[in-house]
JSON list of C-alpha atoms in Angstrom, two decimals:
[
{"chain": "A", "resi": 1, "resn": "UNK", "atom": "CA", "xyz": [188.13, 134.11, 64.18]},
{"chain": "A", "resi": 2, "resn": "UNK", "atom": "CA", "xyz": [186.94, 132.14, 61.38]},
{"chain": "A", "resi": 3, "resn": "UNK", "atom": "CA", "xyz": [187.91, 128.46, 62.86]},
{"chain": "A", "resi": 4, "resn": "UNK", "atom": "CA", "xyz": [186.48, 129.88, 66.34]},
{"chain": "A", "resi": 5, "resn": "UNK", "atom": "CA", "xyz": [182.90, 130.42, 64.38]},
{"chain": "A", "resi": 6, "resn": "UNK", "atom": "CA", "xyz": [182.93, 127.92, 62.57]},
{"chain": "A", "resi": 7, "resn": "UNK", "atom": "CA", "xyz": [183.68, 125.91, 65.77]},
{"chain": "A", "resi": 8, "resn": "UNK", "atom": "CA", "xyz": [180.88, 127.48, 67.45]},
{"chain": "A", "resi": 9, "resn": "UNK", "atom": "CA", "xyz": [178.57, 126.52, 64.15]},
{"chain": "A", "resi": 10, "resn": "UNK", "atom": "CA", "xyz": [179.49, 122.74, 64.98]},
{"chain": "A", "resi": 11, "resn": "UNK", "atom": "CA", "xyz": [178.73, 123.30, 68.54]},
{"chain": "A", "resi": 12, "resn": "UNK", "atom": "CA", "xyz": [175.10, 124.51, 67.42]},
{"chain": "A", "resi": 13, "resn": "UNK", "atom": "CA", "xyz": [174.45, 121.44, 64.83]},
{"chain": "A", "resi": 14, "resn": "UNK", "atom": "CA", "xyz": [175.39, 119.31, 67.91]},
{"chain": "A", "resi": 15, "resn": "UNK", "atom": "CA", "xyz": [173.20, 120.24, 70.00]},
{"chain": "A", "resi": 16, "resn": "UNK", "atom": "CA", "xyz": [170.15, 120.68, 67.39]},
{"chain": "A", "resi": 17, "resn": "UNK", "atom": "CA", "xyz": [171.16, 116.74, 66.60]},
{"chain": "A", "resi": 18, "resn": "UNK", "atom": "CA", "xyz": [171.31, 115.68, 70.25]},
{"chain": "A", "resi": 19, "resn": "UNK", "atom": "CA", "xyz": [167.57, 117.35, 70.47]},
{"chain": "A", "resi": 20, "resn": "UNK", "atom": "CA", "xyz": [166.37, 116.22, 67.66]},
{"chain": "A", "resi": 21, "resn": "UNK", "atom": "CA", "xyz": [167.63, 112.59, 68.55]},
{"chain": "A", "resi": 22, "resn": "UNK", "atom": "CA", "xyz": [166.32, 112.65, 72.40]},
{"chain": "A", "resi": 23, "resn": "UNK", "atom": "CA", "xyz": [162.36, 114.18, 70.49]},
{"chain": "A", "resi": 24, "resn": "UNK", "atom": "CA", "xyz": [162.49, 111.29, 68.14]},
{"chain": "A", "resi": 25, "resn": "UNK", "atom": "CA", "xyz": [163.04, 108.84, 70.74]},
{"chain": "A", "resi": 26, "resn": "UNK", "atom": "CA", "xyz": [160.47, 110.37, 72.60]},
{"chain": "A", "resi": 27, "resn": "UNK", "atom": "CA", "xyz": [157.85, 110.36, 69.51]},
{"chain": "A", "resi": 28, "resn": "UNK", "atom": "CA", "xyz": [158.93, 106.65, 69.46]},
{"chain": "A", "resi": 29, "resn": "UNK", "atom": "CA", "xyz": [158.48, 105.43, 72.98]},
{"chain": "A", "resi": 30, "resn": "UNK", "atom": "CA", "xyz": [154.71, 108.14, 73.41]},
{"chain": "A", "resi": 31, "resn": "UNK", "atom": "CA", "xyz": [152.75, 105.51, 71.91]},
{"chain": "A", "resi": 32, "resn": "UNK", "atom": "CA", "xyz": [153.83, 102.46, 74.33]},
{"chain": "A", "resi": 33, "resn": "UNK", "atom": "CA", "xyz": [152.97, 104.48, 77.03]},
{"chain": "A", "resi": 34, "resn": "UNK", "atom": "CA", "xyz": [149.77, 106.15, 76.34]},
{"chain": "A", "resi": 35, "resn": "UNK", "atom": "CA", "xyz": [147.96, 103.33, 74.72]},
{"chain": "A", "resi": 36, "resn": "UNK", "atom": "CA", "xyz": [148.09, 101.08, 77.82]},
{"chain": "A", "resi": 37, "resn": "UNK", "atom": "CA", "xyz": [147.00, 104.50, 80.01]},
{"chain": "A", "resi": 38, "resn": "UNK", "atom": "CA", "xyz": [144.34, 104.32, 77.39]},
{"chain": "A", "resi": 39, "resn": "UNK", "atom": "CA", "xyz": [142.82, 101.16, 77.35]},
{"chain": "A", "resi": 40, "resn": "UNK", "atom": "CA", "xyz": [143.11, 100.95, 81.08]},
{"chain": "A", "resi": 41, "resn": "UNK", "atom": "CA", "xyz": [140.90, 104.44, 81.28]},
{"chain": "A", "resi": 42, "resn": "UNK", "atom": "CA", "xyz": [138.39, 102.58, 78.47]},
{"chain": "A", "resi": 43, "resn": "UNK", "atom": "CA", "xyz": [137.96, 99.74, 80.55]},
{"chain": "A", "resi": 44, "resn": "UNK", "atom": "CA", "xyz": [137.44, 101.42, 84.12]},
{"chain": "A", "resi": 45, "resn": "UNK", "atom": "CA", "xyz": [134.84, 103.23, 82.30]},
{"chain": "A", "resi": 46, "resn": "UNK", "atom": "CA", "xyz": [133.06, 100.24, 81.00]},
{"chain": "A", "resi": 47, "resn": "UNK", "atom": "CA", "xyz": [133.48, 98.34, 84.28]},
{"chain": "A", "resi": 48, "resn": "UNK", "atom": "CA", "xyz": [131.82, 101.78, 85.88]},
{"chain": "A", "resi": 49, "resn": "UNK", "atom": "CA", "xyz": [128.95, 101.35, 83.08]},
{"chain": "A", "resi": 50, "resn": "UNK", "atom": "CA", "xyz": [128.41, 97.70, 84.37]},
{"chain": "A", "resi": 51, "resn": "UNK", "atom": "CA", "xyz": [127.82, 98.10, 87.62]},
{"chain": "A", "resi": 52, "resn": "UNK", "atom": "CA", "xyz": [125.96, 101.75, 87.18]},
{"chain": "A", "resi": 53, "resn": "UNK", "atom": "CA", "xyz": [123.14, 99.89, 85.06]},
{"chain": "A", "resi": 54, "resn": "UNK", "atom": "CA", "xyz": [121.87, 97.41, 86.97]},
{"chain": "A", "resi": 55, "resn": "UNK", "atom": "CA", "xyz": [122.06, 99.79, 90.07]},
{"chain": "A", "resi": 56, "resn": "UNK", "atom": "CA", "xyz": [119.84, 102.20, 87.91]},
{"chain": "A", "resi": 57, "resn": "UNK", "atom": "CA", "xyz": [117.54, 98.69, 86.79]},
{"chain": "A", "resi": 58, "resn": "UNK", "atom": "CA", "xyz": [117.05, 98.00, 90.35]},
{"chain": "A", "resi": 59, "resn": "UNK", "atom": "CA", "xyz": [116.27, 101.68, 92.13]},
{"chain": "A", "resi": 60, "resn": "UNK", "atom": "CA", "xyz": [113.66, 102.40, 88.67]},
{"chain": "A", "resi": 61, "resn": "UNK", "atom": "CA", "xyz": [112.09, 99.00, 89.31]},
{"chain": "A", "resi": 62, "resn": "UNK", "atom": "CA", "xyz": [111.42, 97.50, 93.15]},
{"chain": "A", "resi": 63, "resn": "UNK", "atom": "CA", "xyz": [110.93, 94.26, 91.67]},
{"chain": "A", "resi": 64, "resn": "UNK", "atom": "CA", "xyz": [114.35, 93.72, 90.65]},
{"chain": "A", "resi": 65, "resn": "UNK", "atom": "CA", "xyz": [116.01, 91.90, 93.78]},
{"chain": "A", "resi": 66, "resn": "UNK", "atom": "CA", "xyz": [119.67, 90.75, 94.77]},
{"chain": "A", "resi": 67, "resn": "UNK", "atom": "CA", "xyz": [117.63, 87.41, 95.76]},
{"chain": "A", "resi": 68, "resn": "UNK", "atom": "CA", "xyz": [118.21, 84.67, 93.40]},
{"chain": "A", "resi": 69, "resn": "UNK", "atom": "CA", "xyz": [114.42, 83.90, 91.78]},
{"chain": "A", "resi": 70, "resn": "UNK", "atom": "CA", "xyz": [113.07, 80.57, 91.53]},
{"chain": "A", "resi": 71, "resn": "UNK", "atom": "CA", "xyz": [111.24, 79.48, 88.27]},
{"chain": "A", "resi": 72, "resn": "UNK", "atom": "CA", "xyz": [108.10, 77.87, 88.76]},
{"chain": "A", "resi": 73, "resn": "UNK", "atom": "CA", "xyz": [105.68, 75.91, 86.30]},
{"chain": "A", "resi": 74, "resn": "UNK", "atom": "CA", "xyz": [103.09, 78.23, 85.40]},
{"chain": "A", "resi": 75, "resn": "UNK", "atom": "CA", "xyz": [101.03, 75.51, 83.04]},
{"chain": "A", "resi": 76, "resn": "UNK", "atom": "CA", "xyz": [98.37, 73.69, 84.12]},
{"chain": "A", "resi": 77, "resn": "UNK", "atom": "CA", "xyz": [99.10, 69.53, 84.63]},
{"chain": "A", "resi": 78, "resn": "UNK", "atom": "CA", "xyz": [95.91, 67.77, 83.73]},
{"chain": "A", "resi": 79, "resn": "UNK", "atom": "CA", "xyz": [97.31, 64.26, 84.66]},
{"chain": "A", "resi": 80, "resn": "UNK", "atom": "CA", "xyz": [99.94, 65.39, 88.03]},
{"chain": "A", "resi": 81, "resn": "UNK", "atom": "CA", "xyz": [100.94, 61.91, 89.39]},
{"chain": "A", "resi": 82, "resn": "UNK", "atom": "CA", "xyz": [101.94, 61.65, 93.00]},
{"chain": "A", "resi": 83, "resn": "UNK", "atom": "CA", "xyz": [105.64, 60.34, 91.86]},
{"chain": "A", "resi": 84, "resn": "UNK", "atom": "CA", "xyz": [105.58, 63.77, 90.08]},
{"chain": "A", "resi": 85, "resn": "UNK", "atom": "CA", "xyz": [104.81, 65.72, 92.51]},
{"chain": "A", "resi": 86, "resn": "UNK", "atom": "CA", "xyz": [107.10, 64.06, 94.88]},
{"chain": "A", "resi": 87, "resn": "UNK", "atom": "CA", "xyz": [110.16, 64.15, 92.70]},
{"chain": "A", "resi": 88, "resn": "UNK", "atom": "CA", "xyz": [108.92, 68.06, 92.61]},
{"chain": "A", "resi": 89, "resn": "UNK", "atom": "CA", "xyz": [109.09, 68.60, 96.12]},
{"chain": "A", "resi": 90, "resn": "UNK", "atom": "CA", "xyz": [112.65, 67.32, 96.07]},
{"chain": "A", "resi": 91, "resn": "UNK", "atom": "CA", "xyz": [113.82, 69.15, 93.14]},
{"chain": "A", "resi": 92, "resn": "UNK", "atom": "CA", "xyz": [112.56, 72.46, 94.10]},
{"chain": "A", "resi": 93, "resn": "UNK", "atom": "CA", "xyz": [113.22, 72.19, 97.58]},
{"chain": "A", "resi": 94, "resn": "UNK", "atom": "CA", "xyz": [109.33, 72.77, 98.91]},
{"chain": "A", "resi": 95, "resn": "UNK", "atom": "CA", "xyz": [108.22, 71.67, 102.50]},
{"chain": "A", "resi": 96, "resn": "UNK", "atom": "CA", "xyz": [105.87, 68.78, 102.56]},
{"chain": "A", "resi": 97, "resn": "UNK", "atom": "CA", "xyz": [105.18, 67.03, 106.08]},
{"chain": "A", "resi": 98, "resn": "UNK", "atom": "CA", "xyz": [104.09, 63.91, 104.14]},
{"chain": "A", "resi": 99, "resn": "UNK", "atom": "CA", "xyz": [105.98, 63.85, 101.11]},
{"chain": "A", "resi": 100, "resn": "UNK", "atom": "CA", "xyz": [109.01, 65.80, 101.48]},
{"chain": "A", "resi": 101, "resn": "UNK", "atom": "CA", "xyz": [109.48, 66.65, 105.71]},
{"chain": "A", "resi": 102, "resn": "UNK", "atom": "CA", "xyz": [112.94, 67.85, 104.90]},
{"chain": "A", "resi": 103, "resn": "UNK", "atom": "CA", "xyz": [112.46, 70.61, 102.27]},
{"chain": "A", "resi": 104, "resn": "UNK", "atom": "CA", "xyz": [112.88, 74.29, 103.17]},
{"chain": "A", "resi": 105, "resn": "UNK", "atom": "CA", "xyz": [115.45, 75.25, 100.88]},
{"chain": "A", "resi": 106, "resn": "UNK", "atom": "CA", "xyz": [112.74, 77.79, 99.08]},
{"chain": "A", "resi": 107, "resn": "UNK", "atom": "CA", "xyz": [113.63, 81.67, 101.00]},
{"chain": "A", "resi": 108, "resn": "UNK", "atom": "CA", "xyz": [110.91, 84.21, 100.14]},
{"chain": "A", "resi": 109, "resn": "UNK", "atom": "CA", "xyz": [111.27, 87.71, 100.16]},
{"chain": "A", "resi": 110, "resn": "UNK", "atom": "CA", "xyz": [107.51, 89.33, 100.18]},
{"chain": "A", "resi": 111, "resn": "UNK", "atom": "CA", "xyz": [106.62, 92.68, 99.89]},
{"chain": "A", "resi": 112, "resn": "UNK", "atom": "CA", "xyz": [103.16, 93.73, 100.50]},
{"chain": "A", "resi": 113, "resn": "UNK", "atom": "CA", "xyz": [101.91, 96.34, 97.68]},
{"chain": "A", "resi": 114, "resn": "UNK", "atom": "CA", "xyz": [98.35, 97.92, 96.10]},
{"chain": "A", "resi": 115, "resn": "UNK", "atom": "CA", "xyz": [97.71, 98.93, 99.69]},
{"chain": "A", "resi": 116, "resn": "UNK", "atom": "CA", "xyz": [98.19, 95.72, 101.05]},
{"chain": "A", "resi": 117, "resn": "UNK", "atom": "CA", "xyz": [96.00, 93.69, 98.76]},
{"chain": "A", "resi": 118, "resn": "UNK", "atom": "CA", "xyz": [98.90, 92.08, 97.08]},
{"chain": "A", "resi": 119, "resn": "UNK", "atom": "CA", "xyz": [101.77, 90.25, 98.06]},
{"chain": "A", "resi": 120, "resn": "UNK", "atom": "CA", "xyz": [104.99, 89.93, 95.76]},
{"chain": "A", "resi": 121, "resn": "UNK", "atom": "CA", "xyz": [107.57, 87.49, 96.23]},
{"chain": "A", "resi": 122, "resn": "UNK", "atom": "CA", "xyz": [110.73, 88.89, 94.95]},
{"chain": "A", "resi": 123, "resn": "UNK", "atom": "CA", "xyz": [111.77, 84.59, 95.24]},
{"chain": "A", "resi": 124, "resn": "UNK", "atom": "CA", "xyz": [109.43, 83.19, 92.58]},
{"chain": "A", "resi": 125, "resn": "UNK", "atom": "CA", "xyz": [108.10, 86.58, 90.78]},
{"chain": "A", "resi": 126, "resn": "UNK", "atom": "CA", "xyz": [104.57, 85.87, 91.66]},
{"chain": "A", "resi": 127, "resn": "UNK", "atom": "CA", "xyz": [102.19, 88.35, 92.69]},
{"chain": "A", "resi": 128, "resn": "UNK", "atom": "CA", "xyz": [99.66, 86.88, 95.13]},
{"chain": "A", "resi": 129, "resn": "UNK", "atom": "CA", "xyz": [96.43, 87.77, 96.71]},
{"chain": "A", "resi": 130, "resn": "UNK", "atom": "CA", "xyz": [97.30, 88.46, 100.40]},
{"chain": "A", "resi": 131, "resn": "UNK", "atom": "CA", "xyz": [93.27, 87.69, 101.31]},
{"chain": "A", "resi": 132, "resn": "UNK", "atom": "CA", "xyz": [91.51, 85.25, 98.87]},
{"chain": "A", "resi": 133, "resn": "UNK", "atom": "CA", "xyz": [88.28, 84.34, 98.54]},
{"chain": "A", "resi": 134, "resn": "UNK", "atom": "CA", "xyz": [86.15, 84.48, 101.81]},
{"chain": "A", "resi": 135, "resn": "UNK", "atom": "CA", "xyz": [84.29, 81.63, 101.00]},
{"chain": "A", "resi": 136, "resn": "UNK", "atom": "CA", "xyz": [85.59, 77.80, 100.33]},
{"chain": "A", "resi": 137, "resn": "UNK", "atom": "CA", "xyz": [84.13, 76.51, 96.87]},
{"chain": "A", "resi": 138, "resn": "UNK", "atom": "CA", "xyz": [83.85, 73.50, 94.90]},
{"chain": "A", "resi": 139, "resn": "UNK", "atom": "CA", "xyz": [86.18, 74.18, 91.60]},
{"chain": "A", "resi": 140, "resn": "UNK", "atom": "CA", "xyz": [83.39, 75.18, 89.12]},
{"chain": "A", "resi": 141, "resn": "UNK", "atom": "CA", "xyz": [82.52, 78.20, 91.48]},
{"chain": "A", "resi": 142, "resn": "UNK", "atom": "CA", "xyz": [86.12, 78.76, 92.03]},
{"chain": "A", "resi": 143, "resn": "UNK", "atom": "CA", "xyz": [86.20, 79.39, 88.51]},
{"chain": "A", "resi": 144, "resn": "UNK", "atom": "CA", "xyz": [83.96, 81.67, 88.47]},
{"chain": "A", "resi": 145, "resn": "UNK", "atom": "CA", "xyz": [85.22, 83.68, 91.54]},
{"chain": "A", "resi": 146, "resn": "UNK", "atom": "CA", "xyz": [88.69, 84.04, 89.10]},
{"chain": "A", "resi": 147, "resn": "UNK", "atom": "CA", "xyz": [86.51, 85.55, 86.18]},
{"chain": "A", "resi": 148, "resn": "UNK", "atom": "CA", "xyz": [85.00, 87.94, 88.55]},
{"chain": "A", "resi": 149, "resn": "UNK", "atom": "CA", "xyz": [88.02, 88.81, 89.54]},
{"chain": "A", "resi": 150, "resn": "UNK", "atom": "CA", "xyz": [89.54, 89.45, 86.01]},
{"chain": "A", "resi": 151, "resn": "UNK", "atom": "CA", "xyz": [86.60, 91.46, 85.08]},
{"chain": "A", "resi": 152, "resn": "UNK", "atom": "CA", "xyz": [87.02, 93.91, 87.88]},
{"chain": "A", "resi": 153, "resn": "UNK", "atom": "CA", "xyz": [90.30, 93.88, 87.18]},
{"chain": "A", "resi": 154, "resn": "UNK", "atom": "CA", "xyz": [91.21, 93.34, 90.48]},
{"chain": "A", "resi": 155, "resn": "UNK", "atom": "CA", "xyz": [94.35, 95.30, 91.68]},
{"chain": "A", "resi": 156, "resn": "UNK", "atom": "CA", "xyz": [94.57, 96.62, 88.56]},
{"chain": "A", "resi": 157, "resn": "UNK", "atom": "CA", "xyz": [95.15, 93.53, 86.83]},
{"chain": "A", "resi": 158, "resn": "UNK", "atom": "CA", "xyz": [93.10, 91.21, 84.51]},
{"chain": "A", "resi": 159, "resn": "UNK", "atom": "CA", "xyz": [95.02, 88.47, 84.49]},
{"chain": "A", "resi": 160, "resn": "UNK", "atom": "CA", "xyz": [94.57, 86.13, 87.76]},
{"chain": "A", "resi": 161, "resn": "UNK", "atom": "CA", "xyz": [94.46, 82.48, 87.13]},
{"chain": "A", "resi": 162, "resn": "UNK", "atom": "CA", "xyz": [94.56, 79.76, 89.89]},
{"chain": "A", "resi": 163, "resn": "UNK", "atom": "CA", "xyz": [98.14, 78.26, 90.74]},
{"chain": "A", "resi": 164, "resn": "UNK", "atom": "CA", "xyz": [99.56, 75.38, 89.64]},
{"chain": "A", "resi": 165, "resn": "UNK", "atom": "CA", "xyz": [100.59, 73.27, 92.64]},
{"chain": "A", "resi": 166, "resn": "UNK", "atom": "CA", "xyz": [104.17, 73.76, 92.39]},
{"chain": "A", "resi": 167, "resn": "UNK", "atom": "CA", "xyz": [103.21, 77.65, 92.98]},
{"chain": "A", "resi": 168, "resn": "UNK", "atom": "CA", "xyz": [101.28, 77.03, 95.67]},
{"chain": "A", "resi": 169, "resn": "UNK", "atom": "CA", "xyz": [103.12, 74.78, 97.32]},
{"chain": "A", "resi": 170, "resn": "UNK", "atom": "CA", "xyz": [106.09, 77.20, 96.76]},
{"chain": "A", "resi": 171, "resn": "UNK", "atom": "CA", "xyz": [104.22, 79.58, 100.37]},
{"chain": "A", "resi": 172, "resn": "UNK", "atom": "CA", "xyz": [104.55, 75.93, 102.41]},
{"chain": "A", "resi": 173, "resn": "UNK", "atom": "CA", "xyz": [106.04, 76.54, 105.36]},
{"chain": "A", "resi": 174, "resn": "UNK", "atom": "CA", "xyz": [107.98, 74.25, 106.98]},
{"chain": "A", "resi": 175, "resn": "UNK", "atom": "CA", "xyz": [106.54, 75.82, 110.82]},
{"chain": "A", "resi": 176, "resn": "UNK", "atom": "CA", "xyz": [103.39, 76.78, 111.28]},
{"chain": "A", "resi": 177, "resn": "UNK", "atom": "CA", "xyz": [103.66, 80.82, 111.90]},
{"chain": "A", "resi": 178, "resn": "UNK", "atom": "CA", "xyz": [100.30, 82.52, 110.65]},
{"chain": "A", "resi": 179, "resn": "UNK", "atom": "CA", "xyz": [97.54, 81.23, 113.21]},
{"chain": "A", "resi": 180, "resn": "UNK", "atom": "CA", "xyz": [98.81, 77.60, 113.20]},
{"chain": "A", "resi": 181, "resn": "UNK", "atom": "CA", "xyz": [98.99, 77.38, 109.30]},
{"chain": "A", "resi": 182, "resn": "UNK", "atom": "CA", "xyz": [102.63, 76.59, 107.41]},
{"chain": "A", "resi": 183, "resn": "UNK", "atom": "CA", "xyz": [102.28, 80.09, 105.67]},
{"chain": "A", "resi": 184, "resn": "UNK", "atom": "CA", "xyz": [104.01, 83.29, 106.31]},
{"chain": "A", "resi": 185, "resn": "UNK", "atom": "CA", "xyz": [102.26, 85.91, 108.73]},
{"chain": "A", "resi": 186, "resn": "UNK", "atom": "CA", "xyz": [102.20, 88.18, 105.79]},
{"chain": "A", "resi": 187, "resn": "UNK", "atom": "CA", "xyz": [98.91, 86.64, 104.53]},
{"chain": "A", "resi": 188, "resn": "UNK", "atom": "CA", "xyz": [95.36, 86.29, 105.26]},
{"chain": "A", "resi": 189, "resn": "UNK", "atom": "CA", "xyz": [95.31, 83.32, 107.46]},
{"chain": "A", "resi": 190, "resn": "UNK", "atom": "CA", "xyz": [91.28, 82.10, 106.34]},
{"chain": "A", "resi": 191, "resn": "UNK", "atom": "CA", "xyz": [92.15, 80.91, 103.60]},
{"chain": "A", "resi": 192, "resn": "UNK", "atom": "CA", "xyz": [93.35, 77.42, 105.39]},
{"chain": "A", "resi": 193, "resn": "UNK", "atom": "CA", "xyz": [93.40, 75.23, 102.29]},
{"chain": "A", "resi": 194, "resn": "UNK", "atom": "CA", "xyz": [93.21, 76.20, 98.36]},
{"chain": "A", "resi": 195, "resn": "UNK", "atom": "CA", "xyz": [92.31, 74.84, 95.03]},
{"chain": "A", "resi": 196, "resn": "UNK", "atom": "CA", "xyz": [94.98, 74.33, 92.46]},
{"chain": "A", "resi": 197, "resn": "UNK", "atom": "CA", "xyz": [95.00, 74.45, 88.47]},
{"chain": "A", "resi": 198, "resn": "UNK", "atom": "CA", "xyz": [95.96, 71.10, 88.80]},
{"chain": "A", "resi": 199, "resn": "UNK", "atom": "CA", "xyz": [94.59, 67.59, 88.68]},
{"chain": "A", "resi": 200, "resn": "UNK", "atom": "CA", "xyz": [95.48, 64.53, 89.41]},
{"chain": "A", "resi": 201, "resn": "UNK", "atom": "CA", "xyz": [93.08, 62.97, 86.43]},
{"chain": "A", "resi": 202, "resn": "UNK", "atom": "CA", "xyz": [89.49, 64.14, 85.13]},
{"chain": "A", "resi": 203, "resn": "UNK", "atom": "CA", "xyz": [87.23, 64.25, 87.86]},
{"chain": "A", "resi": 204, "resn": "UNK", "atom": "CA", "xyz": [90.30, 64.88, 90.98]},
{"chain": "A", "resi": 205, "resn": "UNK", "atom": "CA", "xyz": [92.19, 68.35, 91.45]},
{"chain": "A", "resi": 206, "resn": "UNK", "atom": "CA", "xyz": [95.18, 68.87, 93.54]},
{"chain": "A", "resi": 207, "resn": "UNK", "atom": "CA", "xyz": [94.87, 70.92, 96.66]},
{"chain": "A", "resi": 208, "resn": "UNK", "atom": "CA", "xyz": [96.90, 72.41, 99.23]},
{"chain": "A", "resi": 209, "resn": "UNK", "atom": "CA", "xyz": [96.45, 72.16, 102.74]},
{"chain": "A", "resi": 210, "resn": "UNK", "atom": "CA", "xyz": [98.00, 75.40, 104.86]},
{"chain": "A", "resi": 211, "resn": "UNK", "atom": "CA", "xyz": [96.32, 73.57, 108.31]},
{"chain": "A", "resi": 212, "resn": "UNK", "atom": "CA", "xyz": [98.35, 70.24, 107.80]},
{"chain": "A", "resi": 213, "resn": "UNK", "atom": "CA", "xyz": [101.38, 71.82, 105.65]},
{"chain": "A", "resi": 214, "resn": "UNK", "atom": "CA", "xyz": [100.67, 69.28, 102.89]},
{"chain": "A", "resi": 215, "resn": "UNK", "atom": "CA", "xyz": [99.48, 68.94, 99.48]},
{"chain": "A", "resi": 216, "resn": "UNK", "atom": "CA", "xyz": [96.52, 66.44, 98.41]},
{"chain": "A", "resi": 217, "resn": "UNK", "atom": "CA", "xyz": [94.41, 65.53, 95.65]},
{"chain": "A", "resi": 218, "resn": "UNK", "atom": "CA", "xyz": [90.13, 65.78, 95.86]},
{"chain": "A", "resi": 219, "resn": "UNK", "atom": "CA", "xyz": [87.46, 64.74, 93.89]},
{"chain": "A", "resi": 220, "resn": "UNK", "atom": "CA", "xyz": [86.16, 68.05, 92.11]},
{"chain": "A", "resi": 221, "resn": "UNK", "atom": "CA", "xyz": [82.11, 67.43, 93.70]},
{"chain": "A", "resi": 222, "resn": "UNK", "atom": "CA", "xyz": [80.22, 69.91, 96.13]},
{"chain": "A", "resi": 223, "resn": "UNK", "atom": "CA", "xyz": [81.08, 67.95, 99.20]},
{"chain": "A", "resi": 224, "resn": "UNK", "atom": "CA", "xyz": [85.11, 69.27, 98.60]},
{"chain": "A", "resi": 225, "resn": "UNK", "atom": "CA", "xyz": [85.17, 72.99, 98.76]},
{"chain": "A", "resi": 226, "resn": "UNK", "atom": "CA", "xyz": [88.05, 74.96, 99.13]},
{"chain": "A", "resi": 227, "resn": "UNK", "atom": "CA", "xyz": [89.25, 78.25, 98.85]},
{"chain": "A", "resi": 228, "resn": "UNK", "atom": "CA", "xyz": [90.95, 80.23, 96.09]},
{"chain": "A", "resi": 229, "resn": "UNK", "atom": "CA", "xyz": [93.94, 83.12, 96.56]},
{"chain": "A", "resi": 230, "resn": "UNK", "atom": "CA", "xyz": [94.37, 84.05, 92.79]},
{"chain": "A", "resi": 231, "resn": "UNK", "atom": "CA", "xyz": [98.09, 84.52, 91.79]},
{"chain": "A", "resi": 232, "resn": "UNK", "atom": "CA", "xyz": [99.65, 86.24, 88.68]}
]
């Protein structure tokens, strides 16, 4: 009786061993499993976080655009050569039929807004005026006709300026589509030809011509009036 308990005893401490032995290994081979469930949870949640933010950026602001933008010089020249603004032309792509016939790599994406008063171009980032003035003008009035514009605020904004030519060349067209003129249906078509913040020295600005689908430089007198279509 006594070897056949004690037998049974040594049975027990066995088995307790053997458990003991199988939880230990287990406690030793938990870690090597969790940690890469872990880290691959951590990063499907950042991943998630990645791709949830700019979806949130881009439904809380109609701006934002899966359209690659363009940067264009916002800073007046006050001495634009012509070899500048042809090398220009090339560089950004823009359509001119005498200086750069081949370029029409520039794809807008407008979107009309303020009731129809503005355009934006999700492209460039520029917020036009879809009319302009009604009226061509020398570049001292067309001056003016900005500051008026400013001080009524004018969409709601107070900060219109004229374009620099690279911006306005930037709505060439290389076909003509609104009323014969090489600029998108989505604008006013009377404003044929428009004044730039540009000039090609002192007394000569740098216009652009919507009727002919090129760009040109004028003397800045009375007898050269053109229009204005304010951008910001």
């Amino acid at each position: 009786m006594r070897k056949c308990c004690q037998f049974i005893t040594n049975k027990e401490n066995h088995t307790h061993d053997s458990i003991n032995k199988k939880r230990n290994r287990l406690l030793y081979l938990l870690p090597g499993i969790l940690i890469p469930i872990i880290i691959g949870l951590v990063v499907v949640i950042i991943v998630n976080n990645e791709v949830a933010v700019p979806r949130l950026k881009r439904t809380l602001n109609p701006e934002n655009s899966t359209i690659i933008k363009t940067t264009l010089r916002d800073k007046t020249e006050k001495g634009l050569s012509p070899e500048a603004v042809q090398i220009m032309l090339s560089n950004k792509g823009l359509f001119d039929s005498r200086r750069n016939s081949v370029g029409a790599d520039f794809s807008h994406e407008y979107e009309a807004q303020n009731g129809g008063t503005v355009v934006y171009d999700h492209a460039s980032g520029l917020r036009w005026q879809q009319s302009g003035s009604r009226n061509d003008m020398n570049y001292e009035r067309a001056k003016n006709y900005i500051s008026e514009l400013n001080h009524e605020q004018f969409a709601g904004y107070n900060d219109w300026r004229l374009p620099t030519l690279e911006e306005a060349m930037s709505l060439m067209e290389p076909t003509q589509k609104n009323s014969n003129l090489h600029i998108d249906q989505i604008f006013d078509p009377c404003q044929v030809r428009i004044l730039t913040s540009d000039f090609r020295r002192d007394s000569m600005s740098w216009v652009v011509r919507f009727d002919a689908g090129y760009c040109d430089y004028v003397y800045n007198d009375s007898n050269n009036n053109y229009f204005v279509r304010a951008v910001r």
